[in-house]
Short mmCIF file of C-alpha atoms and ligand atoms in Angstrom, two decimals:
data_model
loop_
_atom_site.label_atom_id
_atom_site.label_comp_id
_atom_site.label_asym_id
_atom_site.label_seq_id
_atom_site.Cartn_x
_atom_site.Cartn_y
_atom_site.Cartn_z
CA MET I 1 0.00 0.00 0.00
CA SER I 2 1.31 3.43 -0.94
CA GLN I 3 2.17 5.70 2.00
CA LYS I 4 2.35 9.48 2.16
CA ILE I 5 5.87 10.71 2.76
CA GLY I 6 7.09 14.29 3.17
CA ILE I 7 10.78 15.16 2.83
CA ILE I 8 12.07 18.44 4.25
CA GLY I 9 15.12 19.59 2.30
CA ALA I 10 15.57 19.06 -1.42
CA GLY I 11 19.35 18.89 -1.45
CA ALA I 12 21.08 15.94 -3.10
CA TRP I 13 20.26 13.52 -0.29
CA GLY I 14 16.60 14.49 0.26
CA THR I 15 16.03 14.33 -3.49
CA ALA I 16 17.76 10.95 -3.90
CA MET I 17 15.76 9.47 -1.05
CA GLY I 18 12.62 10.93 -2.63
CA ILE I 19 13.48 9.28 -5.97
CA SER I 20 14.11 5.92 -4.28
CA LEU I 21 10.79 6.09 -2.40
CA ALA I 22 8.82 7.28 -5.42
CA LYS I 23 10.25 4.44 -7.55
CA LYS I 24 8.90 2.10 -4.89
CA GLY I 25 5.43 3.59 -5.41
CA GLN I 26 5.24 5.84 -2.34
CA GLU I 27 3.54 9.21 -2.69
CA VAL I 28 6.37 11.65 -2.01
CA GLU I 29 6.35 15.42 -1.55
CA LEU I 30 9.60 17.37 -1.16
CA TRP I 31 9.99 20.77 0.46
CA ALA I 32 12.54 23.07 -1.15
CA LEU I 33 13.41 26.55 0.00
CA GLU I 34 14.24 27.76 -3.46
CA ALA I 35 11.53 28.35 -6.08
CA ASP I 36 13.75 27.20 -8.96
CA VAL I 37 14.26 23.83 -7.25
CA VAL I 38 10.46 23.41 -6.84
CA GLU I 39 9.89 24.37 -10.45
CA SER I 40 12.58 22.08 -11.81
CA ILE I 41 11.24 19.06 -9.91
CA ASN I 42 7.60 19.73 -10.83
CA THR I 43 8.17 20.49 -14.50
CA VAL I 44 11.11 18.38 -15.73
CA HIS I 45 11.17 15.91 -12.78
CA GLU I 46 14.79 16.68 -12.08
CA ASN I 47 16.49 18.64 -9.32
CA LYS I 48 18.80 20.53 -11.64
CA LYS I 49 20.44 22.44 -8.81
CA PHE I 50 21.34 19.73 -6.28
CA LEU I 51 21.05 16.40 -8.13
CA PRO I 52 21.32 17.05 -11.85
CA GLY I 53 21.07 14.14 -14.25
CA PHE I 54 18.61 12.00 -12.27
CA ILE I 55 15.00 11.87 -13.42
CA ALA I 56 12.36 11.36 -10.73
CA PRO I 57 9.08 9.47 -11.19
CA GLU I 58 5.96 11.67 -11.46
CA ASN I 59 4.77 10.64 -8.00
CA LEU I 60 7.59 12.78 -6.58
CA THR I 61 6.41 16.39 -6.37
CA ALA I 62 7.83 19.49 -4.73
CA SER I 63 6.45 22.51 -2.91
CA ALA I 64 7.82 25.66 -1.29
CA ASP I 65 5.09 25.44 1.37
CA ILE I 66 6.76 23.59 4.22
CA LYS I 67 3.58 23.15 6.28
CA LYS I 68 1.74 21.67 3.30
CA VAL I 69 4.58 19.19 2.76
CA ALA I 70 4.46 18.13 6.42
CA SER I 71 0.64 17.94 6.62
CA GLY I 72 -1.22 14.64 6.51
CA LYS I 73 1.90 12.52 6.05
CA ASP I 74 2.49 9.03 7.45
CA PHE I 75 6.24 9.70 7.49
CA LEU I 76 8.28 12.89 7.56
CA ILE I 77 11.98 12.77 6.64
CA LEU I 78 14.26 15.66 7.60
CA ALA I 79 17.17 16.12 5.19
CA SER I 80 18.31 19.72 5.77
CA PRO I 81 21.96 20.52 6.48
CA SER I 82 22.79 20.58 10.21
CA LEU I 83 23.11 24.39 10.20
CA TYR I 84 19.43 24.84 9.29
CA LEU I 85 17.77 21.77 10.80
CA ALA I 86 16.56 23.08 14.18
CA ARG I 87 15.25 26.32 12.70
CA THR I 88 13.44 24.44 9.93
CA MET I 89 11.84 22.01 12.40
CA LYS I 90 10.50 24.85 14.55
CA GLY I 91 8.42 25.99 11.57
CA LEU I 92 6.53 22.70 11.62
CA LEU I 93 5.37 22.49 15.22
CA ASP I 94 1.80 23.64 14.58
CA VAL I 95 1.18 21.14 11.78
CA PRO I 96 -1.68 19.02 13.31
CA ASN I 97 -0.15 15.59 12.60
CA ILE I 98 3.11 16.72 14.21
CA ALA I 99 1.45 18.48 17.15
CA ASP I 100 -0.44 15.24 17.94
CA GLY I 101 2.61 13.00 17.30
CA SER I 102 0.89 10.82 14.69
CA THR I 103 3.53 11.27 11.94
CA CYS I 104 6.62 9.08 12.27
CA ILE I 105 9.73 11.31 11.90
CA GLY I 106 13.13 10.21 10.57
CA ILE I 107 16.30 12.27 10.16
CA LEU I 108 19.00 12.02 7.45
CA THR I 109 21.12 15.04 8.48
CA LYS I 110 24.70 14.31 9.61
CA GLY I 111 26.26 16.66 12.17
CA PHE I 112 25.98 18.33 15.57
CA ILE I 113 23.69 21.18 16.57
CA PRO I 114 25.17 24.18 18.38
CA SER I 115 23.60 25.09 21.71
CA GLU I 116 24.39 27.45 24.55
CA GLY I 117 26.42 24.83 26.39
CA SER I 118 27.87 21.73 24.79
CA PRO I 119 27.04 20.95 21.17
CA LYS I 120 24.07 18.62 20.97
CA LEU I 121 23.23 15.56 18.96
CA ILE I 122 20.45 15.89 16.42
CA LEU I 123 17.83 13.71 18.12
CA GLU I 124 18.44 15.33 21.50
CA THR I 125 17.93 18.77 19.91
CA LEU I 126 14.76 17.79 18.08
CA GLU I 127 13.33 16.06 21.14
CA GLY I 128 13.75 19.38 22.95
CA VAL I 129 11.60 21.13 20.35
CA LEU I 130 8.98 18.55 19.35
CA PRO I 131 5.98 17.42 21.43
CA GLU I 132 6.79 15.06 24.34
CA SER I 133 5.37 12.07 22.46
CA TYR I 134 8.40 12.11 20.11
CA LYS I 135 10.81 11.41 22.98
CA LYS I 136 12.63 8.13 22.21
CA ASN I 137 10.49 7.84 19.07
CA LEU I 138 12.55 9.72 16.47
CA VAL I 139 14.39 7.56 13.95
CA TYR I 140 17.95 8.41 12.90
CA ILE I 141 18.93 7.06 9.48
CA ALA I 142 22.56 6.82 8.31
CA GLY I 143 25.05 4.63 6.49
CA PRO I 144 27.33 4.71 3.45
CA SER I 145 24.91 6.33 1.03
CA HIS I 146 26.05 8.85 -1.52
CA ALA I 147 22.94 10.45 -2.99
CA GLU I 148 24.05 9.89 -6.59
CA GLU I 149 24.29 6.11 -6.14
CA VAL I 150 21.00 5.87 -4.24
CA ALA I 151 19.31 7.80 -7.05
CA MET I 152 20.82 5.32 -9.53
CA GLY I 153 19.43 2.41 -7.49
CA LYS I 154 22.87 1.00 -6.66
CA VAL I 155 22.65 -1.40 -3.72
CA THR I 156 23.09 0.59 -0.51
CA GLY I 157 22.82 -0.28 3.18
CA LEU I 158 21.34 2.06 5.79
CA VAL I 159 20.81 1.81 9.53
CA ALA I 160 17.55 3.07 11.08
CA ALA I 161 18.29 3.74 14.75
CA CYS I 162 15.58 4.31 17.33
CA GLU I 163 15.06 3.51 20.99
CA ASN I 164 11.57 2.35 20.07
CA PRO I 165 11.99 -0.69 17.78
CA ARG I 166 8.48 -0.25 16.42
CA ASN I 167 9.50 3.00 14.73
CA SER I 168 12.81 1.76 13.30
CA ILE I 169 10.90 -1.18 11.84
CA ARG I 170 8.24 1.16 10.42
CA PHE I 171 10.94 3.19 8.70
CA ARG I 172 12.77 0.07 7.58
CA GLU I 173 9.65 -1.17 5.85
CA ALA I 174 8.83 2.24 4.34
CA LEU I 175 12.32 2.82 2.91
CA ARG I 176 13.53 -0.59 1.88
CA SER I 177 13.58 -1.67 -1.74
CA LYS I 178 15.69 -3.85 -4.03
CA GLY I 179 18.41 -1.22 -3.96
CA LEU I 180 18.03 -0.07 -0.38
CA LEU I 181 18.73 -2.47 2.48
CA VAL I 182 17.72 -1.08 5.87
CA TYR I 183 18.82 -2.52 9.23
CA SER I 184 17.56 -1.59 12.71
CA SER I 185 19.69 -0.40 15.61
CA PHE I 186 19.04 0.74 19.18
CA ASP I 187 22.31 2.68 19.38
CA VAL I 188 20.98 6.13 18.53
CA ILE I 189 23.97 7.90 20.05
CA GLY I 190 26.62 5.69 18.41
CA VAL I 191 25.03 5.95 14.97
CA GLN I 192 24.70 9.76 15.23
CA ILE I 193 28.31 10.18 16.38
CA CYS I 194 29.62 7.96 13.57
CA ALA I 195 27.63 9.95 10.99
CA ALA I 196 28.80 13.35 12.26
CA ALA I 197 32.44 12.57 13.07
CA LYS I 198 33.31 10.56 9.94
CA ASN I 199 32.86 13.75 7.94
CA VAL I 200 35.64 15.40 9.96
CA VAL I 201 38.00 12.48 9.31
CA ALA I 202 37.06 12.56 5.62
CA VAL I 203 38.17 16.21 5.28
CA ALA I 204 41.53 15.24 6.80
CA PHE I 205 41.63 12.24 4.45
CA GLY I 206 41.02 14.52 1.46
CA CYS I 207 43.98 16.70 2.52
CA LEU I 208 46.23 13.65 2.78
CA ASP I 209 44.95 12.30 -0.53
CA ALA I 210 45.85 15.56 -2.29
CA ILE I 211 49.28 15.67 -0.64
CA ALA I 212 49.92 11.99 -1.42
CA GLU I 213 49.36 12.58 -5.15
CA LYS I 214 52.65 14.48 -5.25
CA SER I 215 54.52 12.74 -2.49
CA ASP I 216 57.22 10.09 -2.27
CA VAL I 217 56.45 9.67 1.41
CA PHE I 218 52.69 9.20 1.61
CA GLY I 219 50.61 6.64 -0.31
CA ASP I 220 47.68 4.24 -0.02
CA ASN I 221 49.20 2.65 3.07
CA THR I 222 49.33 6.02 4.77
CA GLU I 223 45.70 6.65 3.85
CA SER I 224 44.60 3.42 5.50
CA LEU I 225 46.64 4.40 8.54
CA LEU I 226 44.70 7.67 8.72
CA LEU I 227 41.37 5.92 8.18
CA ALA I 228 42.02 3.43 11.00
CA ALA I 229 43.20 6.16 13.36
CA GLY I 230 40.15 8.20 12.39
CA LEU I 231 37.86 5.33 13.30
CA ASN I 232 39.64 5.15 16.64
CA GLU I 233 38.89 8.83 17.27
CA ILE I 234 35.24 8.33 16.30
CA GLN I 235 35.04 5.53 18.87
CA ILE I 236 36.62 7.73 21.55
CA ILE I 237 33.99 10.42 20.93
CA GLY I 238 31.19 7.86 20.76
CA ARG I 239 32.14 6.18 24.01
CA ALA I 240 32.49 9.52 25.78
CA MET I 241 29.05 10.60 24.62
CA GLY I 242 27.21 7.42 25.55
CA ALA I 243 27.19 5.08 22.53
CA THR I 244 25.62 1.87 23.75
CA HIS I 245 26.79 -0.79 21.27
CA PRO I 246 30.54 -1.20 20.43
CA GLU I 247 29.61 -2.98 17.19
CA THR I 248 28.10 0.27 15.85
CA PHE I 249 31.64 1.42 15.03
CA THR I 250 32.40 -1.66 12.93
CA SER I 251 28.95 -1.64 11.27
CA ILE I 252 27.97 0.01 7.99
CA SER I 253 27.11 3.18 9.90
CA GLY I 254 30.62 3.20 11.43
CA VAL I 255 33.53 1.97 9.35
CA GLY I 256 31.25 1.58 6.30
CA ASP I 257 30.26 5.24 6.17
CA LEU I 258 33.77 6.38 7.06
CA ASP I 259 35.19 4.34 4.19
CA VAL I 260 32.77 5.59 1.53
CA THR I 261 33.07 9.20 2.66
CA CYS I 262 36.86 9.05 2.51
CA ARG I 263 37.16 7.13 -0.74
CA SER I 264 34.14 7.82 -2.98
CA LYS I 265 34.48 10.12 -5.95
CA TYR I 266 31.16 11.66 -4.90
CA GLY I 267 32.42 12.69 -1.44
CA ARG I 268 31.98 16.36 -0.63
CA ASN I 269 34.06 16.27 2.55
CA ARG I 270 36.93 14.52 0.83
CA ARG I 271 36.68 17.08 -2.01
CA PHE I 272 36.89 19.89 0.53
CA GLY I 273 40.11 18.39 1.94
CA HIS I 274 41.49 18.24 -1.60
CA ASP I 275 40.48 21.85 -2.23
CA ILE I 276 42.28 22.97 0.95
CA ILE I 277 45.54 21.65 -0.48
CA GLN I 278 45.09 22.10 -4.22
CA LYS I 279 43.02 25.29 -4.40
CA ASN I 280 43.95 27.04 -1.14
CA ILE I 281 40.24 27.32 -0.50
CA LEU I 282 40.81 28.45 3.10
CA ASP I 283 42.53 31.65 1.93
CA LYS I 284 39.23 33.48 1.64
CA PHE I 285 38.15 32.73 5.22
CA SER I 286 39.61 34.36 8.32
CA ASP I 287 38.86 31.48 10.70
CA LEU I 288 36.48 28.55 11.18
CA ASP I 289 33.57 30.70 12.37
CA ASP I 290 33.93 32.85 9.26
CA LEU I 291 33.99 29.70 7.09
CA ILE I 292 30.80 28.38 8.73
CA ALA I 293 29.04 31.75 8.39
CA ARG I 294 29.91 31.84 4.65
CA ILE I 295 29.75 28.10 3.92
CA SER I 296 27.47 28.58 0.91
CA GLU I 297 30.38 30.34 -0.86
CA ILE I 298 32.20 26.99 -1.09
CA GLY I 299 29.63 25.82 -3.65
CA TYR I 300 29.02 22.41 -2.06
CA LEU I 301 28.36 21.31 1.51
CA PRO I 302 31.30 20.03 3.61
CA GLU I 303 29.43 19.10 6.83
CA GLY I 304 32.78 17.96 8.27
CA ALA I 305 33.98 21.56 8.52
CA VAL I 306 30.97 22.45 10.70
CA ALA I 307 31.23 19.25 12.74
CA CYS I 308 34.96 19.88 13.30
CA LYS I 309 34.15 22.96 15.38
CA TYR I 310 31.87 20.93 17.64
CA VAL I 311 34.10 17.86 17.87
CA HIS I 312 36.90 20.19 18.98
CA GLN I 313 34.62 21.72 21.63
CA ILE I 314 33.56 18.26 22.86
CA ALA I 315 37.21 17.13 22.98
CA GLN I 316 38.18 20.14 25.08
CA GLU I 317 35.23 19.78 27.47
CA ARG I 318 35.81 16.06 27.97
CA ASN I 319 39.58 16.05 27.71
CA LEU I 320 39.61 13.67 24.74
CA ARG I 321 42.81 13.09 22.78
CA LEU I 322 41.84 13.45 19.10
CA PRO I 323 44.92 14.42 17.05
CA ILE I 324 43.23 14.14 13.65
CA CYS I 325 40.08 16.08 14.54
CA ASN I 326 41.96 18.67 16.59
CA GLY I 327 44.69 19.00 13.94
CA LEU I 328 42.03 19.66 11.32
CA PHE I 329 40.43 22.23 13.65
CA ARG I 330 43.73 24.12 13.80
CA ILE I 331 43.96 24.11 9.99
CA LEU I 332 40.38 25.30 9.48
CA ASN I 333 40.81 27.91 12.21
CA LYS I 334 43.99 29.18 10.51
CA GLU I 335 46.23 28.22 13.43
CA MET I 336 48.38 25.83 11.37
CA GLN I 337 49.44 25.60 7.74
CA PRO I 338 47.99 22.63 5.80
CA ALA I 339 51.51 21.50 4.87
CA GLN I 340 52.37 20.90 8.53
CA PHE I 341 49.11 19.13 9.15
CA ILE I 342 49.59 15.60 7.87
CA GLN I 343 53.03 15.11 9.40
CA GLU I 344 51.82 16.49 12.75
CA ILE I 345 48.80 14.25 12.90
CA LEU I 346 50.79 11.21 11.80
CA ASP I 347 53.30 11.98 14.56
CA GLY I 348 50.52 12.39 17.15
CA MET I 349 48.01 9.70 16.36
CA GLU I 350 47.47 6.37 18.07
CA ILE I 351 46.00 3.37 16.31
N1 LIG J 1 24.73 14.18 -0.35
C1 LIG J 1 24.83 12.97 0.15
O1 LIG J 1 25.19 12.02 -0.55
C2 LIG J 1 24.47 12.71 1.57
C3 LIG J 1 24.21 13.75 2.44
N2 LIG J 1 23.92 13.48 3.76
C4 LIG J 1 23.59 14.56 4.69
O2 LIG J 1 22.37 15.16 4.29
C5 LIG J 1 22.34 16.54 4.68
C6 LIG J 1 21.97 17.38 3.46
O3 LIG J 1 23.05 17.27 2.55
P1 LIG J 1 22.87 17.40 0.97
O4 LIG J 1 21.53 16.92 0.57
O5 LIG J 1 24.07 16.78 0.37
O6 LIG J 1 22.94 18.97 0.78
P2 LIG J 1 23.06 19.79 -0.61
O7 LIG J 1 24.30 20.60 -0.54
O8 LIG J 1 22.85 18.90 -1.76
O9 LIG J 1 21.81 20.75 -0.52
C7 LIG J 1 21.83 21.89 0.29
C8 LIG J 1 20.54 21.93 1.06
O10 LIG J 1 20.62 23.05 1.93
C9 LIG J 1 19.38 23.66 1.96
N3 LIG J 1 19.49 25.05 2.41
C10 LIG J 1 20.33 26.00 1.96
N4 LIG J 1 20.11 27.14 2.65
C11 LIG J 1 19.13 26.87 3.55
C12 LIG J 1 18.47 27.62 4.57
N5 LIG J 1 18.79 28.90 4.80
N6 LIG J 1 17.49 27.02 5.30
C13 LIG J 1 17.17 25.73 5.08
N7 LIG J 1 17.76 24.97 4.13
C14 LIG J 1 18.73 25.53 3.39
C15 LIG J 1 18.89 23.54 0.54
O11 LIG J 1 17.51 23.77 0.61
P3 LIG J 1 16.49 23.68 -0.62
O12 LIG J 1 16.40 22.26 -0.98
O13 LIG J 1 15.23 24.13 -0.08
O14 LIG J 1 17.03 24.55 -1.67
C16 LIG J 1 19.28 22.10 0.24
O15 LIG J 1 18.32 21.20 0.75
C17 LIG J 1 23.73 16.85 5.25
O16 LIG J 1 23.67 16.77 6.65
C18 LIG J 1 24.60 15.71 4.70
O17 LIG J 1 25.70 15.41 5.53
C19 LIG J 1 23.85 12.20 4.23
C20 LIG J 1 24.09 11.14 3.40
C21 LIG J 1 24.40 11.31 2.01
O1 LIG J 2 27.37 10.93 4.17
C1 LIG J 2 27.69 10.70 3.04
C2 LIG J 2 27.83 9.36 2.48
O2 LIG J 2 27.29 8.39 3.34
C3 LIG J 2 28.00 11.85 2.14
O3 LIG J 2 29.29 12.26 2.38
P1 LIG J 2 29.80 13.64 1.74
O4 LIG J 2 28.95 14.72 2.40
O5 LIG J 2 31.22 13.74 2.10
O6 LIG J 2 29.54 13.55 0.27
#
C-alpha cells in the first residue's frame, strides 16, 4: 500500500531518497526553500540544482510550502543541512499531525547542533523542540549512502536507529527496496556520532589524498593508517558521549560510512580536503567561524567543517585526545598551515 511521505530539504540527499521512495510507489512530496528547485522538480522531474542528471518518477512532487509538505503525512523525513535543521523544524510544530505526534519522523542530516552549552546531537535537539510524544520515538537514518548512487538504485545499506523498535521497523519497511537495504539499531547515540564525526575524518583524508598525489612519502598505506586512526577517534567520541553498542563502530554506519566518505568520488568532505591543499580554499576565510558563516560560498556542503568545530569543543570539554580532529580544527581555524598538518597528525596519532 502506498504511504504518504514528506521530505524536508531538497538537497542531493533528500532528493535521492525521494526518488528511491517514489520508484517504490510511495507518494512523495519534497519541500525546497528555493523556487527554482520546486519548479525544476515539478516540471522536468529533475532537481537541476542539487542532483542534476537523475529523473524522478511523477509521484515525486515538490512545494515551497513547508507546512503543506508536512501535513497529513504518514512519514516525515528531515534532510536539511545541520546548520538549518533546528530552525526548519521549529516551523513545523503547529502542523496538526506533528502536534499530535501521529507522523513518524526520521532524520537524514549528519552533524551536531550548536547550543548554549555543549554541542548537541540531532535527536536530542529535536526532542527538545517537538511534542513530548516524540521522545525516544525519532528515527535516525545513516550509512554509506552517496545520494548519486541511491538515485541510480545502486545497492546501498542504511541503519535506522531508534530507541523504540516499532518505529525503526516502520521506517525500515517504508524505505527498503531492491536497492536499499535497511537494518535496525538501538544505538541512537553511536550511529549519530559515527555519521557526524566521519565527515571530519574525511576532510583530513582529502587533505592527505591531495598531498599523497605528489609525495614520495605518503601513499595508499598512509591513507589506511589515517582511516584506521580516524575510526579510533570516532570511537573515543562515541564512548564519551554514551554510545551503547561497540559494534556500531564496525557496522555500515561506522567503518562503512567512514570508508565511503573518505574514498568515494562523490564525497563532498573529501573534495573539501582536496580543495584545501590544491586550491587554497581556506585563503578566503579568516577562521572557522567565518567559514561556517559563509559556507554557501564553497559551492558544495562540507558538513565535516561544521562538525569539526563541535568535535573540537567536545574534545576540550571532555579532555579527549583526538589528534586528527583537533589537527584539522587548527587548519580550518587558521592556526596551522595545511603543509604541517599531515606530518603532525601522523606523529601524534594512536592506532
Ligand atoms: N549528499 C549525500 O550524498 C548525503 C548527504 N547526507 C547529509 O544530508 C544533509 C543534506 O546534505 P545534501 O543533501 O548533500 O545537501 P546539498 O548541498 O545537496 O543541498 C543543500 C541543502 O541546503 C538547503 N538550504 C540552503 N540554505 C538553507 C536555509 N537557509 N534554510 C534551510 N535549508 C537551506 C537547501 O535547501 P532547498 O532544498 O530548499 O534549496 C538544500 O536542501 C547533510 O547533513 C549531509 O551530511 C547524508 C548522506 C548522504
Ligand atoms: O554521508 C555521506 C555518504 O554516506 C556523504 O558524504 P559527503 O557529504 O562527504 O559527500
